[in-house]
Coordinates of C-alpha atoms in Angstrom, one line a residue:
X27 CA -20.3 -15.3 56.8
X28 CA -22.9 -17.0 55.5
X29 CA -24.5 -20.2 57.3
X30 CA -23.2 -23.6 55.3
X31 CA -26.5 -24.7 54.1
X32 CA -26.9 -20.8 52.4
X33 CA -24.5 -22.0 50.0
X34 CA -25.4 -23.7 46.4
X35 CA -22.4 -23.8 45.1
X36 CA -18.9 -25.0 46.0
X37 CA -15.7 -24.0 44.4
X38 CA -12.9 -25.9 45.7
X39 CA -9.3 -24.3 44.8
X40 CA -7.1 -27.6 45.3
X41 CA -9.8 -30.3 45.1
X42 CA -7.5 -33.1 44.2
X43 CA -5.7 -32.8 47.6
X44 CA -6.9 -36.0 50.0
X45 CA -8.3 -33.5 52.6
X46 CA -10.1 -31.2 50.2
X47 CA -11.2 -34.0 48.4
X48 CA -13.2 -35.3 51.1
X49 CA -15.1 -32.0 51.9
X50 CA -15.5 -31.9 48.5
X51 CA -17.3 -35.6 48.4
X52 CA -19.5 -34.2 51.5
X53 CA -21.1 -31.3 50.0
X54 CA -21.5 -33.0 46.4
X55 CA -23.5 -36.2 48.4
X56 CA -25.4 -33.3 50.5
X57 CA -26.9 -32.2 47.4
X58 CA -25.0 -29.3 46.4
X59 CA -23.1 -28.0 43.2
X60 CA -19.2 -28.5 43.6
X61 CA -16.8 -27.9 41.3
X62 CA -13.3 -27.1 41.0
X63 CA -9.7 -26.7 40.2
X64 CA -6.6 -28.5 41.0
X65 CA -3.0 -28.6 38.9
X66 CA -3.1 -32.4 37.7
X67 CA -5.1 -35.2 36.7
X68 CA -4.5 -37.9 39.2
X69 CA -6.5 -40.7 40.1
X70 CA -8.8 -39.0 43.0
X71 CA -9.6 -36.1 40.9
X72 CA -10.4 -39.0 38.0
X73 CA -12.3 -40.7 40.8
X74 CA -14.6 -37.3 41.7
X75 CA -15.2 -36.3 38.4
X76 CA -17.0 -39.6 37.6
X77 CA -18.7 -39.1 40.5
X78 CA -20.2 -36.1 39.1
X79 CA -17.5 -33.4 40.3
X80 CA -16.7 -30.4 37.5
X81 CA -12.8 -30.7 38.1
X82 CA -10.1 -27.9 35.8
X83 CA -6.6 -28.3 35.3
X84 CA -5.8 -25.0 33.9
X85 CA -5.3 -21.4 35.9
X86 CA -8.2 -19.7 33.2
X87 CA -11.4 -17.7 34.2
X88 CA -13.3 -19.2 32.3
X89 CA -17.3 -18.8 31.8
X90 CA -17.5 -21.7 34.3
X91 CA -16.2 -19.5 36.9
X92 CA -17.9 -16.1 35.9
X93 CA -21.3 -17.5 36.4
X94 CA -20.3 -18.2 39.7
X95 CA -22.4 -15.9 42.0
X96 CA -20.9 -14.3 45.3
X97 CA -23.9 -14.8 47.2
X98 CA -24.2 -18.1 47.2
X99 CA -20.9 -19.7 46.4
X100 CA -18.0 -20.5 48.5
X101 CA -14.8 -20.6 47.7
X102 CA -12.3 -23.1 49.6
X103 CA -8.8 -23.2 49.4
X104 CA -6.1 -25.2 50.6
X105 CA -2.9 -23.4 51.9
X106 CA -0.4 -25.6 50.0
X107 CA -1.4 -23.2 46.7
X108 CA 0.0 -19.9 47.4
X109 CA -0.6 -17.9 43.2
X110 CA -3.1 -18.7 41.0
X111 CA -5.4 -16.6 38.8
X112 CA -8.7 -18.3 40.0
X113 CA -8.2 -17.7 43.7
X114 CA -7.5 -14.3 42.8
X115 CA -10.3 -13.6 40.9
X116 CA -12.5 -15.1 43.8
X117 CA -10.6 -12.8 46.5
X118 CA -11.0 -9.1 43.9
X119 CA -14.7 -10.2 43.5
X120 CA -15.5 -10.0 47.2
X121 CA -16.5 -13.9 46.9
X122 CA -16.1 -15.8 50.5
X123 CA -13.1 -17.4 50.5
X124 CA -12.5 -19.7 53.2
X125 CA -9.5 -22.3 54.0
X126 CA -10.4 -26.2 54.2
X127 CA -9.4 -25.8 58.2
X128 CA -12.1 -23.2 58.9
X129 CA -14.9 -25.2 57.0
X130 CA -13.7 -28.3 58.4
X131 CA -14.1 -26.9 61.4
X132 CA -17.6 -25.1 60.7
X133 CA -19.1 -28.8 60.1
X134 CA -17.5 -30.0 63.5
X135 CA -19.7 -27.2 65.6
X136 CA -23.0 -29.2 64.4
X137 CA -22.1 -33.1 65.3
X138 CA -20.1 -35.0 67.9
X139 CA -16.8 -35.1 66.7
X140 CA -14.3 -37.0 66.5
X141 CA -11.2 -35.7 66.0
X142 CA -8.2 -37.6 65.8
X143 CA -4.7 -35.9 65.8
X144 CA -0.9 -36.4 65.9
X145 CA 2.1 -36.1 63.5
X146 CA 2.4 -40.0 62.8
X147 CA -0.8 -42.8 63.1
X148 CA -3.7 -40.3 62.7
X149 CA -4.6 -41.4 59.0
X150 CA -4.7 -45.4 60.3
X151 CA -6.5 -44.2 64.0
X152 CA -9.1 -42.2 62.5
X153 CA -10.0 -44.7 59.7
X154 CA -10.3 -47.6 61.9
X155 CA -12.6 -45.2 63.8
X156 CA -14.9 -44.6 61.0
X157 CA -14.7 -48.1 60.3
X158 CA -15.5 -49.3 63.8
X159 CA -18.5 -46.7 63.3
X160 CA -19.6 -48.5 60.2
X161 CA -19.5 -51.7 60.9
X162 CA -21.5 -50.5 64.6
X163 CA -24.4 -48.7 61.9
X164 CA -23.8 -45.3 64.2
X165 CA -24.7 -42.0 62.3
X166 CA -21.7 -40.7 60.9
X167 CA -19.8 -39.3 58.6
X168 CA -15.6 -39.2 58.4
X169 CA -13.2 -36.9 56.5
X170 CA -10.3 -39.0 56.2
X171 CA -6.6 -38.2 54.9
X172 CA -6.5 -41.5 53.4
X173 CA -8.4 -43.6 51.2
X174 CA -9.9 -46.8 53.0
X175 CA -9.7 -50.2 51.3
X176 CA -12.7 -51.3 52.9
X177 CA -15.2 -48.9 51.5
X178 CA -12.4 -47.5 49.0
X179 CA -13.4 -43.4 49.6
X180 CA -11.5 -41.0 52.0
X181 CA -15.2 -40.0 52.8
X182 CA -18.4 -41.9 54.2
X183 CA -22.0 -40.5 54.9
X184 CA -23.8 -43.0 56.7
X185 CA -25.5 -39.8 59.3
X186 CA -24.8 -36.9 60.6
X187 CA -24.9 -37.6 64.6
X188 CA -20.9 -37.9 64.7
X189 CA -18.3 -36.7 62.6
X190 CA -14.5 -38.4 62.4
X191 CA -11.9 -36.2 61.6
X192 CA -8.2 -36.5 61.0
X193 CA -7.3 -33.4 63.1
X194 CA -4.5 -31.8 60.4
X195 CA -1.3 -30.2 62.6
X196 CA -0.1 -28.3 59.7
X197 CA -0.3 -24.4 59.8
X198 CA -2.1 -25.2 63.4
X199 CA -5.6 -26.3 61.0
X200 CA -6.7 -28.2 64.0
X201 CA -7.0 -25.5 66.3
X202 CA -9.9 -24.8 63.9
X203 CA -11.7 -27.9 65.1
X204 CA -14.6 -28.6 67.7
X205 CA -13.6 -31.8 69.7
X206 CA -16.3 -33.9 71.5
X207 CA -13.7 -36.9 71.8
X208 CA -10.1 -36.6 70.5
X209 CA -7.1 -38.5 70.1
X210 CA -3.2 -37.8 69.9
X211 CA -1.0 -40.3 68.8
X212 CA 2.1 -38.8 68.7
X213 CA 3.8 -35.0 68.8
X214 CA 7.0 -35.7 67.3
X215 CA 9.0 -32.7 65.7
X216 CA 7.6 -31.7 62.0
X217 CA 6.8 -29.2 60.0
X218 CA 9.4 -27.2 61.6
X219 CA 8.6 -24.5 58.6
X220 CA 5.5 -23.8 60.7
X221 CA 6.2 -24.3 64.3
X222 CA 9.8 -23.8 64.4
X223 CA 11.1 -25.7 67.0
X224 CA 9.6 -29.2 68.9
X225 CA 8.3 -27.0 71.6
X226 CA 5.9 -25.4 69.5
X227 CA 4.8 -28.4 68.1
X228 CA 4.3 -29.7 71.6
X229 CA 2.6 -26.5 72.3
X230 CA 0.2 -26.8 69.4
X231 CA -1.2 -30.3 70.4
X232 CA -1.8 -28.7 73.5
X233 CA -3.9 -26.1 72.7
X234 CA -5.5 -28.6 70.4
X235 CA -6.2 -31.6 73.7
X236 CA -7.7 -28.3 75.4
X237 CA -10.6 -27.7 73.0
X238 CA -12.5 -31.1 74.3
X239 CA -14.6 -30.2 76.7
X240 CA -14.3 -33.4 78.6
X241 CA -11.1 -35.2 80.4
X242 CA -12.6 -38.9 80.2
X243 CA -13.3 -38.1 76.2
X244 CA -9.4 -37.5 75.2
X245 CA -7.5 -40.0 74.3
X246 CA -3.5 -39.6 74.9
X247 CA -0.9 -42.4 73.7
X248 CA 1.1 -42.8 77.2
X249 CA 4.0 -41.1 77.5
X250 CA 2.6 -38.0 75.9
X251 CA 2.6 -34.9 78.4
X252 CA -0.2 -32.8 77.1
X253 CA -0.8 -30.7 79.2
X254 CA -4.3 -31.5 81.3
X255 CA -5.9 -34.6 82.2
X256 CA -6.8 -37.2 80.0
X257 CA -7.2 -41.5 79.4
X258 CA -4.1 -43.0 78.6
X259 CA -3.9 -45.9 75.9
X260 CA -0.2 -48.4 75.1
X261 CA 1.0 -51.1 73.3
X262 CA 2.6 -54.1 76.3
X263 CA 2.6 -51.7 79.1
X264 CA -0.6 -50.6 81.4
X265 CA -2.4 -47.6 81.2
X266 CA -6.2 -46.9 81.4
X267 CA -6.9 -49.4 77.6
X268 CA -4.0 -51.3 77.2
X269 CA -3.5 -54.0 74.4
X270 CA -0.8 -56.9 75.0
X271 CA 0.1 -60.5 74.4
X272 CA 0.5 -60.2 70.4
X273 CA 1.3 -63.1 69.1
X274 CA 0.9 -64.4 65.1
X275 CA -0.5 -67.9 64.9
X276 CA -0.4 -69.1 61.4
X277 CA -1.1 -66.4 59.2
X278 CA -3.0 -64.5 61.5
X279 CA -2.4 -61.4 64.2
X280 CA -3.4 -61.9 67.8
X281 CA -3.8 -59.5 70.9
X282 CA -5.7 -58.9 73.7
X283 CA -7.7 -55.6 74.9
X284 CA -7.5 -54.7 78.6
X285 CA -10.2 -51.8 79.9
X286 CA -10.1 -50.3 83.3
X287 CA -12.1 -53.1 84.0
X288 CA -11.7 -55.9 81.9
X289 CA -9.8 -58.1 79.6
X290 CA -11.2 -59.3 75.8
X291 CA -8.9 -61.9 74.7
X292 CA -7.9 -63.0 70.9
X293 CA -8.5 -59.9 69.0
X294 CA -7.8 -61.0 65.2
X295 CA -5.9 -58.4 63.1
X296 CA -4.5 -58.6 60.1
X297 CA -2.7 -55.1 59.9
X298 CA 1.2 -55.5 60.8
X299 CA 3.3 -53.1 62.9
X300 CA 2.8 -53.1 67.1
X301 CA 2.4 -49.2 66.2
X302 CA -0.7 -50.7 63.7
X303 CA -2.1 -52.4 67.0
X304 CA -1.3 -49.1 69.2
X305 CA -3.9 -47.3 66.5
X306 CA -6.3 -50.4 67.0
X307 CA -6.0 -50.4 70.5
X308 CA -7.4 -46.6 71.3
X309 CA -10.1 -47.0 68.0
X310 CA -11.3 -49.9 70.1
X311 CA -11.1 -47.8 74.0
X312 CA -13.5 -44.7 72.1
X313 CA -15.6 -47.5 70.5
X314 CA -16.2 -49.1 73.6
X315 CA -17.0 -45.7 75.2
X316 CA -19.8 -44.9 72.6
X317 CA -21.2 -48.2 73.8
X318 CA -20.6 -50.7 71.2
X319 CA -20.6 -54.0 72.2
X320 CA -17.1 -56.3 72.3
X321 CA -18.6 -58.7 69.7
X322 CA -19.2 -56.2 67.2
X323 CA -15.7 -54.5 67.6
X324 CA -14.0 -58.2 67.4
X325 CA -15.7 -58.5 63.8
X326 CA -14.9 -55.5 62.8
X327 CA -11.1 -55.5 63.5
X328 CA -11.0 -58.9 62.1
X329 CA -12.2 -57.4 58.2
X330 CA -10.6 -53.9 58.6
X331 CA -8.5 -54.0 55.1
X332 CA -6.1 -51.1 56.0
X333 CA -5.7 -47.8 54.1
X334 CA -3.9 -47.8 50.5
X335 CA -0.2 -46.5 51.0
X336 CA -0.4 -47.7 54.6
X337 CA 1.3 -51.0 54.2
X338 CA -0.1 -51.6 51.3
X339 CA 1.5 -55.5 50.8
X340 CA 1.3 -57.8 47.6
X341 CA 2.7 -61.3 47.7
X342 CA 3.7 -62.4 44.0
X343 CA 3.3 -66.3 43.2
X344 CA 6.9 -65.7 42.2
X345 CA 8.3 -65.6 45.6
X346 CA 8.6 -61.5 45.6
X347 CA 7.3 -58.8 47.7
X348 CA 5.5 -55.3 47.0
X349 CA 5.3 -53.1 50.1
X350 CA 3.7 -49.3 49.2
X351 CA 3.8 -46.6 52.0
X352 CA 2.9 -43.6 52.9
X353 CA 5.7 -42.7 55.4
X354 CA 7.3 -39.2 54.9
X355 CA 9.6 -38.8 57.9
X356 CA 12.1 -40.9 59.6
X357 CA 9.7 -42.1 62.4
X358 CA 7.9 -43.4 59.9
X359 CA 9.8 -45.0 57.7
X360 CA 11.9 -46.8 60.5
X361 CA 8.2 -48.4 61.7
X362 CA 8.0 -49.5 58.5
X363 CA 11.0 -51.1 57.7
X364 CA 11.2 -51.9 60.8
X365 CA 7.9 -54.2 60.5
X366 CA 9.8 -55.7 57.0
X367 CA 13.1 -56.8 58.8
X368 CA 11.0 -58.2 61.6
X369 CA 9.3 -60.6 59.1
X370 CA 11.8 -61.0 56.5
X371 CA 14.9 -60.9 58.2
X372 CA 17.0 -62.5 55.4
X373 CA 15.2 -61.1 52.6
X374 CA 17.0 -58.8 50.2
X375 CA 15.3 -55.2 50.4
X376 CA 15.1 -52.6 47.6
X377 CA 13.9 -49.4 48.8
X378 CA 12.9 -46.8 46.8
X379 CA 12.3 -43.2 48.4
X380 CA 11.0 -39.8 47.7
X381 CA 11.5 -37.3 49.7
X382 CA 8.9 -34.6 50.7
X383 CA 9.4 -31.2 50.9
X384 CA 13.0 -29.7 50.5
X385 CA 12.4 -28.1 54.5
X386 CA 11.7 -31.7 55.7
X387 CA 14.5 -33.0 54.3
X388 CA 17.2 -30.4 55.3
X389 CA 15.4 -30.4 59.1
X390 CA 15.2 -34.3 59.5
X391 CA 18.2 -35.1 56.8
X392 CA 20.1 -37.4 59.7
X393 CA 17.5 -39.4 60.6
X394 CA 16.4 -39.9 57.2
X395 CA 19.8 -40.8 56.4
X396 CA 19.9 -43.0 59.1
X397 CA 16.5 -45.0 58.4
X398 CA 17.3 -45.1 54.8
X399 CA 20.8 -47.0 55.6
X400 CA 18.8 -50.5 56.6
X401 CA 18.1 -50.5 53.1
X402 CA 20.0 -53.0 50.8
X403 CA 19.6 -51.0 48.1
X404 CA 18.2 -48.1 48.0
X405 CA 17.2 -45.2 45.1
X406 CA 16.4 -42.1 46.3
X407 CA 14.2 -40.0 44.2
X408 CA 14.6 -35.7 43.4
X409 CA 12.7 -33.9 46.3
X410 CA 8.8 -33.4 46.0
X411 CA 8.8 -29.9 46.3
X412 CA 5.1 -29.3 47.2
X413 CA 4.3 -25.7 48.3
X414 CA 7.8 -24.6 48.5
X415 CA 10.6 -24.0 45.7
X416 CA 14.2 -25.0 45.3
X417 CA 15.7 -21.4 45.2
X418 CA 14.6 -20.9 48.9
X419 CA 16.5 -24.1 50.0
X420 CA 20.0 -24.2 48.3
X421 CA 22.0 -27.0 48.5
X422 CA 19.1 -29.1 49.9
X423 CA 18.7 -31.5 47.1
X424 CA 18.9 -35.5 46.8
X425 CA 22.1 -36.0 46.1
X426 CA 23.3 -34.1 49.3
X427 CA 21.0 -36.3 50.9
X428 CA 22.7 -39.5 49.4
X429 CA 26.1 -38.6 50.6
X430 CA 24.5 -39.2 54.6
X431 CA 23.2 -42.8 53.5
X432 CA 25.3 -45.2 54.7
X433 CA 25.0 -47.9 52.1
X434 CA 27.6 -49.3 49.2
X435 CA 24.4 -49.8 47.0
X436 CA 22.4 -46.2 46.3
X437 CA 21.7 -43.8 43.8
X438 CA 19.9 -41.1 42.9
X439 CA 17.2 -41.1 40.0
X440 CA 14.1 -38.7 38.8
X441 CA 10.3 -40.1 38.8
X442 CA 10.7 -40.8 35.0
X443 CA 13.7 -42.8 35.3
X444 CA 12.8 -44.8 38.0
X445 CA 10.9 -47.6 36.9
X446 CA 13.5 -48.7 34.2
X447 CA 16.0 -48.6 37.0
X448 CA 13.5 -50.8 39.4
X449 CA 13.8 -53.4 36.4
X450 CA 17.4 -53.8 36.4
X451 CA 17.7 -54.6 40.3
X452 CA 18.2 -57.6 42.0
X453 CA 15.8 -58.0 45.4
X454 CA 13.1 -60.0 46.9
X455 CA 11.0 -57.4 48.6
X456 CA 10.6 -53.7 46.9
X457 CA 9.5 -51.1 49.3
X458 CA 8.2 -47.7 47.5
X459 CA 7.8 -45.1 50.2
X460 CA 7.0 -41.4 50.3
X461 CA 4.1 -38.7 50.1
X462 CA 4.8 -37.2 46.5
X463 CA 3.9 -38.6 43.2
X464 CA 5.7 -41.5 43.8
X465 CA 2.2 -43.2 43.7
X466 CA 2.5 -42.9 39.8
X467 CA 4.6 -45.9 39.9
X468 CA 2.7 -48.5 41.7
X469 CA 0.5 -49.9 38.8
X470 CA 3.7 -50.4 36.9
X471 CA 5.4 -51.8 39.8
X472 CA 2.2 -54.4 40.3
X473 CA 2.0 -54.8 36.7
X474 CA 5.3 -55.6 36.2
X475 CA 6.9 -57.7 39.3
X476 CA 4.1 -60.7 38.7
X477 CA 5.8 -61.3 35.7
X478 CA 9.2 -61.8 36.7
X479 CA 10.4 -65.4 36.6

């Protein structure tokens, strides 16, 4: 293979997904040609083209794509797309065709990275990273899998001394990395239709932690046995950076930092979740190791904005509640609603829920049941089917989901219907939660619940 910087042009074969989006944004703002394809128009692929990025929605070879020359093209793909026309044409033609992973991990060789992994908190842990790195003016640049409120990309170019990663678990992509530092947050079963079983999974984040070349530069959320030695980090208990004593005092969010050798009181933050503070508490212990001064990192913490669908929250003059999320398994959506019946105990929650994949739901069916019963209400969406397809997964639908809930008010509804049904329910805070398309109806949602007397 040719060297990166060989390259001209840039054909991305999924560009609308958030972690090919971002490699995408880092060649185009390196100067190079990047076009590419990706099934639908959604707001990030809206969002690259009017940043300049050639984007088609339709499986055609097209003159686009014939003018396209082998030498100095590459071709990147993301697994999730498994037939189309295009990446066929690439493969006959003898183009290079390489995954996200690989190239990913091609940029990681050439800066200190960053690399920040685990099956839950690894979006939030490696933007506050790269936002701790921004507001510190360090060289970097970050390839996120989320899009950061505060400077509203999922990708940042601000040098090219360190990289910050999210280190992807799925079909093992992050053994394609090269760690300097690294993190794991978690290495709780999923994505069973890779690794099979939660030993394997366990496995994989091992062999992942062994690729830094350094004990004192990984980063392991205590608890976690990985394998080899390492820095440990908690929420109100000690280990080598330790945060405790959170506290809210008026509107705000309060905690102190403890080092090896110190303690920084009175960190501000206005993210909620203690798992939000867990994410804040190792971003701080790696900032603090790249030798960024405790001022700095208290100012920074204090303006970090969150992530959209991370607890995304909007308070309506009319007394109600928005909360947007993210969360696609059961750990996930019990720290969120969780965090909503910690702070509105008597409030009357309306979930609505759509699950991801139709192997996630049939592996982790219980526990989704079982998170989705603190619900009030609750309308559970069809299955986002992603990479896979119904007829390999029979019987695994919403409706057999439903029947686990336990909850008097529930229902199942399609995307389409949704909305209409969101109107006719009676709530105080609305909670839409899942990794599909469920984003589609957020502006309505917003648009809408303002309005309501």
């Amino acid at each position: 293979m040719n060297n990166l910087e060989t390259y001209q042009n840039f054909y991305f074969v999924g560009i609308g997904g958030i972690g090919m989006s971002a490699l995408a944004r880092y060649f185009h703002a390196s100067g190079k040609k990047v076009s590419g394809y990706d099934k639908t128009n959604t707001k990030l692929t809206t969002a690259l083209m009017s940043e300049g990025i050639d984007i088609v929605f339709e499986d055609v070879i097209d003159e686009r794509i014939t003018s396209l020359q082998k030498e100095n093209t590459l071709v990147i793909y993301t697994p999730a797309i498994k037939v189309l026309g295009i990446l066929d044409y690439f493969n006959d033609n003898q183009f290079e065709v390489l995954k996200r992973a690989k190239v990913l991990g091609l940029i990681t060789e050439n800066t200190d990275c960053i690399a920040v992994a685990g099956t839950h908190g690894k979006t939030t842990t490696s933007t506050l990273v790269s936002h701790l790195c921004k507001e510190a003016d360090l060289p970097f640049s970050c390839f996120l899998g989320g899009i950061s409120e505060n400077f509203k990309s999922n990708f940042l170019y601000n040098g090219s001394q360190y990289s910050v990663v999210e280190a992807d678990e799925y079909d093992r992509s992050f053994l394609n990395l090269s760690p300097d530092w690294a993190v794991v947050t978690s290495t709780d079963a999923d994505h069973l239709d890779i690794y099979g079983d939660k030993s394997h999974i366990e496995e994989g984040f091992r062999q992942f932690a062994a690729l830094v070349p350094n004990d004192k530069q990984l980063f392991v959320r205590k608890g976690i046995e990985i394998g080899r030695p390492h820095i440990t980090y908690a929420v109100n208990e000690v280990a080598d950076y330790y945060a405790d004593n959170l506290r809210m005092e008026g509107d705000q969010n309060y905690f102190d930092f403890h080092t090896p050798t110190e303690t920084i009181k009175d960190f501000v933050w206005d993210v909620p979740g203690i798992h939000n503070v867990e994410n804040a508490t190792v971003a701080l212990a790696i900032l603090n190791n790249l030798g960024v001064d405790f001022d700095t990192l208290k100012k920074a913490i204090a303006n970090f904005k969150g992530i959209k669908r991370r607890y995304t929250k909007h308070r309506y003059e009319n007394g109600k509640i928005y909360i947007d999320d993210y969360a696609h398994h059961p750990t996930e959506i019990n720290a969120v609603m969780s965090s909503i019946r910690t702070f509105y105990p008597e409030k009357k929650l309306l979930v609505i829920f759509q699950p991801h994949l139709f192997s996630r739901t049939r592996d982790f069916a219980d526990g989704f049941a079982e998170s989705l019963s603190n619900a009030d209400e609750l309308i559970l969406l069809d299955i986002y089917p992603a990479r896979e397809l119904q007829e390999n997964f029979e019987g695994i639908t919403s409706n057999w989901l439903l029947k686990k809930v336990n909850l008097d008010k529930k229902e199942v509804s399609t995307l389409s219907e949704a909305f209409h049904k969101i109107k006719e329910k009676d709530f105080d805070i609305i909670l839409t939660v899942g990794a599909g398309n469920i984003d589609t109806l957020y502006d309505p949602i917003c648009e809408w619940i303002g309005k309501i007397n």
